PDB file of N, CA, C and O in Angstrom:
ATOM      1  N   MET A   1      50.974 227.042 104.241  1.00 94.00           N
ATOM      2  CA  MET A   1      49.773 227.466 104.911  1.00 94.00           C
ATOM      3  C   MET A   1      48.874 228.211 103.919  1.00 94.00           C
ATOM      4  O   MET A   1      49.355 228.959 103.080  1.00 94.00           O
ATOM      5  N   VAL A   2      47.578 227.989 104.042  1.00 96.00           N
ATOM      6  CA  VAL A   2      46.586 228.681 103.232  1.00 96.00           C
ATOM      7  C   VAL A   2      45.732 229.523 104.176  1.00 96.00           C
ATOM      8  O   VAL A   2      45.208 229.007 105.173  1.00 96.00           O
ATOM      9  N   LYS A   3      45.605 230.788 103.868  1.00 97.00           N
ATOM     10  CA  LYS A   3      44.776 231.702 104.659  1.00 97.00           C
ATOM     11  C   LYS A   3      43.365 231.668 104.075  1.00 97.00           C
ATOM     12  O   LYS A   3      43.188 231.862 102.868  1.00 97.00           O
ATOM     13  N   VAL A   4      42.355 231.428 104.912  1.00 98.00           N
ATOM     14  CA  VAL A   4      40.966 231.346 104.465  1.00 98.00           C
ATOM     15  C   VAL A   4      40.164 232.429 105.167  1.00 98.00           C
ATOM     16  O   VAL A   4      40.142 232.494 106.408  1.00 98.00           O
ATOM     17  N   LEU A   5      39.519 233.278 104.377  1.00 98.00           N
ATOM     18  CA  LEU A   5      38.739 234.398 104.893  1.00 98.00           C
ATOM     19  C   LEU A   5      37.256 234.180 104.634  1.00 98.00           C
ATOM     20  O   LEU A   5      36.877 233.595 103.614  1.00 98.00           O
ATOM     21  N   PHE A   6      36.427 234.690 105.534  1.00 98.00           N
ATOM     22  CA  PHE A   6      34.974 234.620 105.391  1.00 98.00           C
ATOM     23  C   PHE A   6      34.417 236.023 105.534  1.00 98.00           C
ATOM     24  O   PHE A   6      34.769 236.740 106.476  1.00 98.00           O
ATOM     25  N   PHE A   7      33.540 236.415 104.604  1.00 96.00           N
ATOM     26  CA  PHE A   7      33.026 237.776 104.584  1.00 96.00           C
ATOM     27  C   PHE A   7      31.511 237.833 104.714  1.00 96.00           C
ATOM     28  O   PHE A   7      30.816 236.843 104.486  1.00 96.00           O
ATOM     29  N   ALA A   8      31.041 239.024 105.051  1.00 93.00           N
ATOM     30  CA  ALA A   8      29.620 239.355 105.143  1.00 93.00           C
ATOM     31  C   ALA A   8      28.913 238.401 106.102  1.00 93.00           C
ATOM     32  O   ALA A   8      29.422 238.115 107.172  1.00 93.00           O
ATOM     33  N   ARG A   9      27.757 237.887 105.698  1.00 93.00           N
ATOM     34  CA  ARG A   9      26.965 237.066 106.624  1.00 93.00           C
ATOM     35  C   ARG A   9      27.689 235.771 107.005  1.00 93.00           C
ATOM     36  O   ARG A   9      27.452 235.231 108.074  1.00 93.00           O
ATOM     37  N   LEU A  10      28.587 235.275 106.136  1.00 95.00           N
ATOM     38  CA  LEU A  10      29.336 234.059 106.492  1.00 95.00           C
ATOM     39  C   LEU A  10      30.176 234.273 107.744  1.00 95.00           C
ATOM     40  O   LEU A  10      30.309 233.381 108.570  1.00 95.00           O
ATOM     41  N   ARG A  11      30.721 235.457 107.864  1.00 96.00           N
ATOM     42  CA  ARG A  11      31.548 235.772 109.031  1.00 96.00           C
ATOM     43  C   ARG A  11      30.738 235.588 110.322  1.00 96.00           C
ATOM     44  O   ARG A  11      31.223 235.009 111.294  1.00 96.00           O
ATOM     45  N   GLN A  12      29.491 236.050 110.317  1.00 95.00           N
ATOM     46  CA  GLN A  12      28.641 235.904 111.486  1.00 95.00           C
ATOM     47  C   GLN A  12      28.165 234.455 111.651  1.00 95.00           C
ATOM     48  O   GLN A  12      28.145 233.919 112.757  1.00 95.00           O
ATOM     49  N   GLN A  13      27.777 233.825 110.561  1.00 96.00           N
ATOM     50  CA  GLN A  13      27.252 232.460 110.638  1.00 96.00           C
ATOM     51  C   GLN A  13      28.297 231.464 111.130  1.00 96.00           C
ATOM     52  O   GLN A  13      27.983 230.533 111.868  1.00 96.00           O
ATOM     53  N   LEU A  14      29.539 231.648 110.703  1.00 97.00           N
ATOM     54  CA  LEU A  14      30.612 230.733 111.089  1.00 97.00           C
ATOM     55  C   LEU A  14      31.309 231.162 112.371  1.00 97.00           C
ATOM     56  O   LEU A  14      32.147 230.445 112.905  1.00 97.00           O
ATOM     57  N   ASP A  15      31.003 232.364 112.821  1.00 96.00           N
ATOM     58  CA  ASP A  15      31.576 232.926 114.039  1.00 96.00           C
ATOM     59  C   ASP A  15      33.092 233.089 113.951  1.00 96.00           C
ATOM     60  O   ASP A  15      33.812 232.944 114.938  1.00 96.00           O
ATOM     61  N   THR A  16      33.568 233.353 112.737  1.00 97.00           N
ATOM     62  CA  THR A  16      34.990 233.649 112.541  1.00 97.00           C
ATOM     63  C   THR A  16      35.163 234.365 111.202  1.00 97.00           C
ATOM     64  O   THR A  16      34.385 234.166 110.276  1.00 97.00           O
ATOM     65  N   GLY A  17      36.182 235.166 111.107  1.00 97.00           N
ATOM     66  CA  GLY A  17      36.474 235.852 109.861  1.00 97.00           C
ATOM     67  C   GLY A  17      37.674 235.279 109.136  1.00 97.00           C
ATOM     68  O   GLY A  17      37.893 235.568 107.960  1.00 97.00           O
ATOM     69  N   GLU A  18      38.431 234.434 109.831  1.00 97.00           N
ATOM     70  CA  GLU A  18      39.673 233.943 109.222  1.00 97.00           C
ATOM     71  C   GLU A  18      40.167 232.686 109.938  1.00 97.00           C
ATOM     72  O   GLU A  18      40.066 232.576 111.157  1.00 97.00           O
ATOM     73  N   ILE A  19      40.683 231.763 109.141  1.00 97.00           N
ATOM     74  CA  ILE A  19      41.388 230.602 109.687  1.00 97.00           C
ATOM     75  C   ILE A  19      42.601 230.336 108.800  1.00 97.00           C
ATOM     76  O   ILE A  19      42.679 230.849 107.681  1.00 97.00           O
ATOM     77  N   ALA A  20      43.507 229.527 109.273  1.00 96.00           N
ATOM     78  CA  ALA A  20      44.670 229.127 108.485  1.00 96.00           C
ATOM     79  C   ALA A  20      44.704 227.603 108.426  1.00 96.00           C
ATOM     80  O   ALA A  20      44.452 226.932 109.426  1.00 96.00           O
ATOM     81  N   LEU A  21      44.984 227.088 107.233  1.00 93.00           N
ATOM     82  CA  LEU A  21      45.104 225.638 107.040  1.00 93.00           C
ATOM     83  C   LEU A  21      46.538 225.311 106.679  1.00 93.00           C
ATOM     84  O   LEU A  21      47.070 225.826 105.704  1.00 93.00           O
ATOM     85  N   ALA A  22      47.128 224.431 107.438  1.00 91.00           N
ATOM     86  CA  ALA A  22      48.481 223.973 107.136  1.00 91.00           C
ATOM     87  C   ALA A  22      48.399 222.766 106.215  1.00 91.00           C
ATOM     88  O   ALA A  22      47.447 221.994 106.272  1.00 91.00           O
ATOM     89  N   ASP A  23      49.349 222.634 105.367  1.00 84.00           N
ATOM     90  CA  ASP A  23      49.485 221.439 104.529  1.00 84.00           C
ATOM     91  C   ASP A  23      48.282 221.148 103.637  1.00 84.00           C
ATOM     92  O   ASP A  23      47.918 219.988 103.456  1.00 84.00           O
ATOM     93  N   PHE A  24      47.640 222.166 103.098  1.00 90.00           N
ATOM     94  CA  PHE A  24      46.553 221.902 102.154  1.00 90.00           C
ATOM     95  C   PHE A  24      47.034 222.192 100.749  1.00 90.00           C
ATOM     96  O   PHE A  24      47.648 223.216 100.477  1.00 90.00           O
ATOM     97  N   CYS A  25      46.709 221.289  99.833  1.00 88.00           N
ATOM     98  CA  CYS A  25      46.861 221.556  98.413  1.00 88.00           C
ATOM     99  C   CYS A  25      45.743 220.797  97.715  1.00 88.00           C
ATOM    100  O   CYS A  25      45.402 219.679  98.088  1.00 88.00           O
ATOM    101  N   GLY A  26      45.123 221.430  96.762  1.00 96.00           N
ATOM    102  CA  GLY A  26      43.992 220.857  96.052  1.00 96.00           C
ATOM    103  C   GLY A  26      43.147 221.968  95.469  1.00 96.00           C
ATOM    104  O   GLY A  26      43.558 223.127  95.428  1.00 96.00           O
ATOM    105  N   SER A  27      41.957 221.630  95.051  1.00 98.00           N
ATOM    106  CA  SER A  27      41.062 222.605  94.440  1.00 98.00           C
ATOM    107  C   SER A  27      40.285 223.372  95.510  1.00 98.00           C
ATOM    108  O   SER A  27      40.231 222.964  96.675  1.00 98.00           O
ATOM    109  N   LEU A  28      39.654 224.459  95.073  1.00 97.00           N
ATOM    110  CA  LEU A  28      38.780 225.199  95.976  1.00 97.00           C
ATOM    111  C   LEU A  28      37.643 224.312  96.469  1.00 97.00           C
ATOM    112  O   LEU A  28      37.248 224.370  97.627  1.00 97.00           O
ATOM    113  N   SER A  29      37.135 223.486  95.591  1.00 96.00           N
ATOM    114  CA  SER A  29      36.069 222.557  95.958  1.00 96.00           C
ATOM    115  C   SER A  29      36.551 221.594  97.051  1.00 96.00           C
ATOM    116  O   SER A  29      35.841 221.332  98.027  1.00 96.00           O
ATOM    117  N   ALA A  30      37.757 221.075  96.903  1.00 97.00           N
ATOM    118  CA  ALA A  30      38.325 220.171  97.904  1.00 97.00           C
ATOM    119  C   ALA A  30      38.565 220.896  99.221  1.00 97.00           C
ATOM    120  O   ALA A  30      38.372 220.327 100.300  1.00 97.00           O
ATOM    121  N   LEU A  31      38.952 222.152  99.140  1.00 97.00           N
ATOM    122  CA  LEU A  31      39.151 222.940 100.350  1.00 97.00           C
ATOM    123  C   LEU A  31      37.824 223.113 101.084  1.00 97.00           C
ATOM    124  O   LEU A  31      37.749 222.952 102.300  1.00 97.00           O
ATOM    125  N   ARG A  32      36.778 223.404 100.342  1.00 97.00           N
ATOM    126  CA  ARG A  32      35.455 223.552 100.950  1.00 97.00           C
ATOM    127  C   ARG A  32      35.035 222.243 101.630  1.00 97.00           C
ATOM    128  O   ARG A  32      34.524 222.248 102.740  1.00 97.00           O
ATOM    129  N   GLU A  33      35.287 221.123 100.972  1.00 96.00           N
ATOM    130  CA  GLU A  33      34.972 219.815 101.565  1.00 96.00           C
ATOM    131  C   GLU A  33      35.793 219.567 102.825  1.00 96.00           C
ATOM    132  O   GLU A  33      35.283 219.042 103.816  1.00 96.00           O
ATOM    133  N   ALA A  34      37.054 219.944 102.792  1.00 95.00           N
ATOM    134  CA  ALA A  34      37.922 219.770 103.968  1.00 95.00           C
ATOM    135  C   ALA A  34      37.416 220.600 105.142  1.00 95.00           C
ATOM    136  O   ALA A  34      37.430 220.142 106.286  1.00 95.00           O
ATOM    137  N   LEU A  35      36.950 221.807 104.855  1.00 96.00           N
ATOM    138  CA  LEU A  35      36.397 222.647 105.909  1.00 96.00           C
ATOM    139  C   LEU A  35      35.136 222.020 106.493  1.00 96.00           C
ATOM    140  O   LEU A  35      34.918 222.045 107.709  1.00 96.00           O
ATOM    141  N   CYS A  36      34.313 221.446 105.635  1.00 96.00           N
ATOM    142  CA  CYS A  36      33.079 220.798 106.096  1.00 96.00           C
ATOM    143  C   CYS A  36      33.386 219.555 106.942  1.00 96.00           C
ATOM    144  O   CYS A  36      32.650 219.250 107.878  1.00 96.00           O
ATOM    145  N   GLU A  37      34.457 218.852 106.607  1.00 96.00           N
ATOM    146  CA  GLU A  37      34.847 217.697 107.418  1.00 96.00           C
ATOM    147  C   GLU A  37      35.372 218.130 108.785  1.00 96.00           C
ATOM    148  O   GLU A  37      35.073 217.513 109.796  1.00 96.00           O
ATOM    149  N   GLN A  38      36.153 219.203 108.773  1.00 94.00           N
ATOM    150  CA  GLN A  38      36.742 219.680 110.023  1.00 94.00           C
ATOM    151  C   GLN A  38      35.716 220.408 110.889  1.00 94.00           C
ATOM    152  O   GLN A  38      35.779 220.336 112.119  1.00 94.00           O
ATOM    153  N   TYR A  39      34.782 221.111 110.240  1.00 96.00           N
ATOM    154  CA  TYR A  39      33.754 221.886 110.947  1.00 96.00           C
ATOM    155  C   TYR A  39      32.389 221.526 110.367  1.00 96.00           C
ATOM    156  O   TYR A  39      31.827 222.280 109.569  1.00 96.00           O
ATOM    157  N   PRO A  40      31.826 220.379 110.718  1.00 97.00           N
ATOM    158  CA  PRO A  40      30.575 219.900 110.104  1.00 97.00           C
ATOM    159  C   PRO A  40      29.415 220.895 110.180  1.00 97.00           C
ATOM    160  O   PRO A  40      28.598 220.961 109.258  1.00 97.00           O
ATOM    161  N   HIS A  41      29.356 221.679 111.226  1.00 96.00           N
ATOM    162  CA  HIS A  41      28.275 222.651 111.368  1.00 96.00           C
ATOM    163  C   HIS A  41      28.388 223.808 110.366  1.00 96.00           C
ATOM    164  O   HIS A  41      27.449 224.571 110.194  1.00 96.00           O
ATOM    165  N   TRP A  42      29.507 223.927 109.659  1.00 97.00           N
ATOM    166  CA  TRP A  42      29.680 224.962 108.634  1.00 97.00           C
ATOM    167  C   TRP A  42      29.074 224.565 107.289  1.00 97.00           C
ATOM    168  O   TRP A  42      28.830 225.407 106.443  1.00 97.00           O
ATOM    169  N   CYS A  43      28.863 223.279 107.073  1.00 96.00           N
ATOM    170  CA  CYS A  43      28.419 222.796 105.753  1.00 96.00           C
ATOM    171  C   CYS A  43      27.163 223.490 105.252  1.00 96.00           C
ATOM    172  O   CYS A  43      27.065 223.824 104.074  1.00 96.00           O
ATOM    173  N   VAL A  44      26.204 223.666 106.123  1.00 96.00           N
ATOM    174  CA  VAL A  44      24.941 224.273 105.711  1.00 96.00           C
ATOM    175  C   VAL A  44      25.167 225.670 105.103  1.00 96.00           C
ATOM    176  O   VAL A  44      24.417 226.091 104.230  1.00 96.00           O
ATOM    177  N   TYR A  45      26.204 226.352 105.510  1.00 97.00           N
ATOM    178  CA  TYR A  45      26.502 227.692 104.996  1.00 97.00           C
ATOM    179  C   TYR A  45      27.449 227.666 103.802  1.00 97.00           C
ATOM    180  O   TYR A  45      27.236 228.370 102.818  1.00 97.00           O
ATOM    181  N   LEU A  46      28.504 226.862 103.876  1.00 96.00           N
ATOM    182  CA  LEU A  46      29.513 226.842 102.810  1.00 96.00           C
ATOM    183  C   LEU A  46      29.047 226.128 101.549  1.00 96.00           C
ATOM    184  O   LEU A  46      29.539 226.415 100.461  1.00 96.00           O
ATOM    185  N   GLN A  47      28.116 225.196 101.660  1.00 94.00           N
ATOM    186  CA  GLN A  47      27.679 224.417 100.502  1.00 94.00           C
ATOM    187  C   GLN A  47      26.537 225.073  99.722  1.00 94.00           C
ATOM    188  O   GLN A  47      26.081 224.518  98.727  1.00 94.00           O
ATOM    189  N   ARG A  48      26.098 226.228 100.143  1.00 94.00           N
ATOM    190  CA  ARG A  48      25.029 226.920  99.413  1.00 94.00           C
ATOM    191  C   ARG A  48      25.472 227.257  97.995  1.00 94.00           C
ATOM    192  O   ARG A  48      26.637 227.583  97.757  1.00 94.00           O
ATOM    193  N   ASP A  49      24.536 227.176  97.061  1.00 92.00           N
ATOM    194  CA  ASP A  49      24.834 227.450  95.650  1.00 92.00           C
ATOM    195  C   ASP A  49      25.257 228.891  95.387  1.00 92.00           C
ATOM    196  O   ASP A  49      25.948 229.161  94.403  1.00 92.00           O
ATOM    197  N   ASP A  50      24.827 229.812  96.235  1.00 93.00           N
ATOM    198  CA  ASP A  50      25.130 231.219  95.977  1.00 93.00           C
ATOM    199  C   ASP A  50      26.451 231.696  96.588  1.00 93.00           C
ATOM    200  O   ASP A  50      26.851 232.842  96.382  1.00 93.00           O
ATOM    201  N   ILE A  51      27.154 230.833  97.303  1.00 96.00           N
ATOM    202  CA  ILE A  51      28.433 231.234  97.908  1.00 96.00           C
ATOM    203  C   ILE A  51      29.505 231.327  96.824  1.00 96.00           C
ATOM    204  O   ILE A  51      29.676 230.424  96.012  1.00 96.00           O
ATOM    205  N   ARG A  52      30.205 232.428  96.811  1.00 96.00           N
ATOM    206  CA  ARG A  52      31.274 232.674  95.840  1.00 96.00           C
ATOM    207  C   ARG A  52      32.627 232.421  96.504  1.00 96.00           C
ATOM    208  O   ARG A  52      32.761 232.495  97.721  1.00 96.00           O
ATOM    209  N   MET A  53      33.619 232.163  95.651  1.00 97.00           N
ATOM    210  CA  MET A  53      34.977 231.933  96.145  1.00 97.00           C
ATOM    211  C   MET A  53      35.951 232.797  95.355  1.00 97.00           C
ATOM    212  O   MET A  53      35.749 233.040  94.162  1.00 97.00           O
ATOM    213  N   ALA A  54      36.984 233.219  96.048  1.00 97.00           N
ATOM    214  CA  ALA A  54      38.053 233.978  95.402  1.00 97.00           C
ATOM    215  C   ALA A  54      39.385 233.386  95.819  1.00 97.00           C
ATOM    216  O   ALA A  54      39.534 232.869  96.933  1.00 97.00           O
ATOM    217  N   LEU A  55      40.334 233.446  94.910  1.00 98.00           N
ATOM    218  CA  LEU A  55      41.699 232.997  95.188  1.00 98.00           C
ATOM    219  C   LEU A  55      42.616 234.177  94.940  1.00 98.00           C
ATOM    220  O   LEU A  55      42.630 234.739  93.828  1.00 98.00           O
ATOM    221  N   ASN A  56      43.334 234.572  95.963  1.00 98.00           N
ATOM    222  CA  ASN A  56      44.246 235.709  95.877  1.00 98.00           C
ATOM    223  C   ASN A  56      43.550 236.944  95.313  1.00 98.00           C
ATOM    224  O   ASN A  56      44.044 237.614  94.411  1.00 98.00           O
ATOM    225  N   GLN A  57      42.348 237.200  95.839  1.00 97.00           N
ATOM    226  CA  GLN A  57      41.543 238.390  95.562  1.00 97.00           C
ATOM    227  C   GLN A  57      40.975 238.445  94.149  1.00 97.00           C
ATOM    228  O   GLN A  57      40.635 239.517  93.661  1.00 97.00           O
ATOM    229  N   GLU A  58      40.853 237.284  93.495  1.00 97.00           N
ATOM    230  CA  GLU A  58      40.207 237.211  92.181  1.00 97.00           C
ATOM    231  C   GLU A  58      39.173 236.098  92.215  1.00 97.00           C
ATOM    232  O   GLU A  58      39.453 234.996  92.702  1.00 97.00           O
ATOM    233  N   LEU A  59      37.969 236.371  91.687  1.00 96.00           N
ATOM    234  CA  LEU A  59      36.939 235.347  91.639  1.00 96.00           C
ATOM    235  C   LEU A  59      37.487 234.093  90.983  1.00 96.00           C
ATOM    236  O   LEU A  59      38.254 234.175  90.017  1.00 96.00           O
ATOM    237  N   ALA A  60      37.106 232.949  91.512  1.00 97.00           N
ATOM    238  CA  ALA A  60      37.658 231.688  91.013  1.00 97.00           C
ATOM    239  C   ALA A  60      36.569 230.619  90.968  1.00 97.00           C
ATOM    240  O   ALA A  60      35.588 230.673  91.705  1.00 97.00           O
ATOM    241  N   GLU A  61      36.784 229.639  90.124  1.00 96.00           N
ATOM    242  CA  GLU A  61      35.878 228.512  89.957  1.00 96.00           C
ATOM    243  C   GLU A  61      36.251 227.403  90.952  1.00 96.00           C
ATOM    244  O   GLU A  61      37.400 227.335  91.421  1.00 96.00           O
ATOM    245  N   PRO A  62      35.316 226.502  91.253  1.00 96.00           N
ATOM    246  CA  PRO A  62      35.587 225.430  92.222  1.00 96.00           C
ATOM    247  C   PRO A  62      36.780 224.543  91.869  1.00 96.00           C
ATOM    248  O   PRO A  62      37.427 224.002  92.761  1.00 96.00           O
ATOM    249  N   ASP A  63      37.092 224.396  90.589  1.00 97.00           N
ATOM    250  CA  ASP A  63      38.206 223.528  90.208  1.00 97.00           C
ATOM    251  C   ASP A  63      39.562 224.235  90.203  1.00 97.00           C
ATOM    252  O   ASP A  63      40.585 223.635  89.875  1.00 97.00           O
ATOM    253  N   THR A  64      39.613 225.498  90.600  1.00 98.00           N
ATOM    254  CA  THR A  64      40.865 226.260  90.675  1.00 98.00           C
ATOM    255  C   THR A  64      41.749 225.669  91.765  1.00 98.00           C
ATOM    256  O   THR A  64      41.289 225.376  92.869  1.00 98.00           O
ATOM    257  N   LEU A  65      43.016 225.479  91.455  1.00 97.00           N
ATOM    258  CA  LEU A  65      43.955 224.883  92.407  1.00 97.00           C
ATOM    259  C   LEU A  65      44.462 225.893  93.428  1.00 97.00           C
ATOM    260  O   LEU A  65      44.762 227.039  93.095  1.00 97.00           O
ATOM    261  N   VAL A  66      44.565 225.435  94.654  1.00 97.00           N
ATOM    262  CA  VAL A  66      45.058 226.230  95.773  1.00 97.00           C
ATOM    263  C   VAL A  66      46.435 225.702  96.150  1.00 97.00           C
ATOM    264  O   VAL A  66      46.639 224.492  96.241  1.00 97.00           O
ATOM    265  N   ASN A  67      47.373 226.625  96.349  1.00 94.00           N
ATOM    266  CA  ASN A  67      48.736 226.261  96.721  1.00 94.00           C
ATOM    267  C   ASN A  67      49.120 226.905  98.045  1.00 94.00           C
ATOM    268  O   ASN A  67      48.485 227.865  98.489  1.00 94.00           O
ATOM    269  N   ALA A  68      50.168 226.416  98.657  1.00 92.00           N
ATOM    270  CA  ALA A  68      50.679 227.007  99.888  1.00 92.00           C
ATOM    271  C   ALA A  68      50.937 228.490  99.667  1.00 92.00           C
ATOM    272  O   ALA A  68      51.447 228.893  98.623  1.00 92.00           O
ATOM    273  N   GLY A  69      50.561 229.292 100.636  1.00 95.00           N
ATOM    274  CA  GLY A  69      50.763 230.736 100.558  1.00 95.00           C
ATOM    275  C   GLY A  69      49.597 231.488  99.944  1.00 95.00           C
ATOM    276  O   GLY A  69      49.576 232.717  99.966  1.00 95.00           O
ATOM    277  N   ASP A  70      48.610 230.766  99.405  1.00 97.00           N
ATOM    278  CA  ASP A  70      47.451 231.422  98.788  1.00 97.00           C
ATOM    279  C   ASP A  70      46.479 231.932  99.838  1.00 97.00           C
ATOM    280  O   ASP A  70      46.465 231.475 100.984  1.00 97.00           O
ATOM    281  N   GLU A  71      45.653 232.881  99.404  1.00 98.00           N
ATOM    282  CA  GLU A  71      44.572 233.399 100.223  1.00 98.00           C
ATOM    283  C   GLU A  71      43.258 233.060  99.530  1.00 98.00           C
ATOM    284  O   GLU A  71      43.072 233.360  98.350  1.00 98.00           O
ATOM    285  N   VAL A  72      42.363 232.414 100.258  1.00 98.00           N
ATOM    286  CA  VAL A  72      41.057 232.022  99.739  1.00 98.00           C
ATOM    287  C   VAL A  72      39.997 232.797 100.499  1.00 98.00           C
ATOM    288  O   VAL A  72      40.105 232.978 101.715  1.00 98.00           O
ATOM    289  N   ALA A  73      38.982 233.262  99.788  1.00 98.00           N
ATOM    290  CA  ALA A  73      37.877 233.962 100.437  1.00 98.00           C
ATOM    291  C   ALA A  73      36.557 233.324 100.022  1.00 98.00           C
ATOM    292  O   ALA A  73      36.376 232.950  98.856  1.00 98.00           O
ATOM    293  N   PHE A  74      35.661 233.191 100.982  1.00 98.00           N
ATOM    294  CA  PHE A  74      34.292 232.741 100.748  1.00 98.00           C
ATOM    295  C   PHE A  74      33.375 233.900 101.093  1.00 98.00           C
ATOM    296  O   PHE A  74      33.549 234.543 102.138  1.00 98.00           O
ATOM    297  N   PHE A  75      32.390 234.149 100.229  1.00 95.00           N
ATOM    298  CA  PHE A  75      31.470 235.250 100.497  1.00 95.00           C
ATOM    299  C   PHE A  75      30.158 235.049  99.750  1.00 95.00           C
ATOM    300  O   PHE A  75      30.119 234.410  98.700  1.00 95.00           O
ATOM    301  N   PRO A  76      29.075 235.609 100.296  1.00 92.00           N
ATOM    302  CA  PRO A  76      27.790 235.531  99.618  1.00 92.00           C
ATOM    303  C   PRO A  76      27.765 236.548  98.476  1.00 92.00           C
ATOM    304  O   PRO A  76      28.622 237.437  98.414  1.00 92.00           O
ATOM    305  N   PRO A  77      26.781 236.431  97.581  1.00 85.00           N
ATOM    306  CA  PRO A  77      26.687 237.414  96.507  1.00 85.00           C
ATOM    307  C   PRO A  77      26.462 238.816  97.096  1.00 85.00           C
ATOM    308  O   PRO A  77      25.850 238.946  98.154  1.00 85.00           O
ATOM    309  N   VAL A  78      26.986 239.793  96.418  1.00 75.00           N
ATOM    310  CA  VAL A  78      26.885 241.168  96.879  1.00 75.00           C
ATOM    311  C   VAL A  78      26.079 241.957  95.853  1.00 75.00           C
ATOM    312  O   VAL A  78      26.307 241.836  94.649  1.00 75.00           O
ATOM    313  N   THR A  79      25.156 242.734  96.337  1.00 61.00           N
ATOM    314  CA  THR A  79      24.410 243.607  95.446  1.00 61.00           C
ATOM    315  C   THR A  79      24.743 245.037  95.809  1.00 61.00           C
ATOM    316  O   THR A  79      25.194 245.329  96.913  1.00 61.00           O
ATOM    317  N   GLY A  80      24.528 245.909  94.911  1.00 60.00           N
ATOM    318  CA  GLY A  80      24.818 247.301  95.175  1.00 60.00           C
ATOM    319  C   GLY A  80      24.394 248.153  94.006  1.00 60.00           C
ATOM    320  O   GLY A  80      23.863 247.677  93.027  1.00 60.00           O
ATOM    321  N   GLY A  81      24.630 249.390  94.143  1.00 55.00           N
ATOM    322  CA  GLY A  81      24.213 250.290  93.078  1.00 55.00           C
ATOM    323  C   GLY A  81      25.230 251.351  92.813  1.00 55.00           C
ATOM    324  O   GLY A  81      26.263 251.448  93.355  1.00 55.00           O
TER     325      GLY A  81
END
């Protein structure tokens, strides 16, 4: 199982903060595509160029591999001071 978290405005836009995917293995990019196939109305939010991804609480690139037991997070850019 892969735990998928959504933060900040994504949480409101997708109307959920967390889902679990059984039997997924592949890249972060493939995971994003799988989510868009399963939830087509999410694509407009998840496919934005400014959306960041993290794997096990570390920023990750789209080609990073996801394994069973991993935690993936999607979030918009954060600014602060």
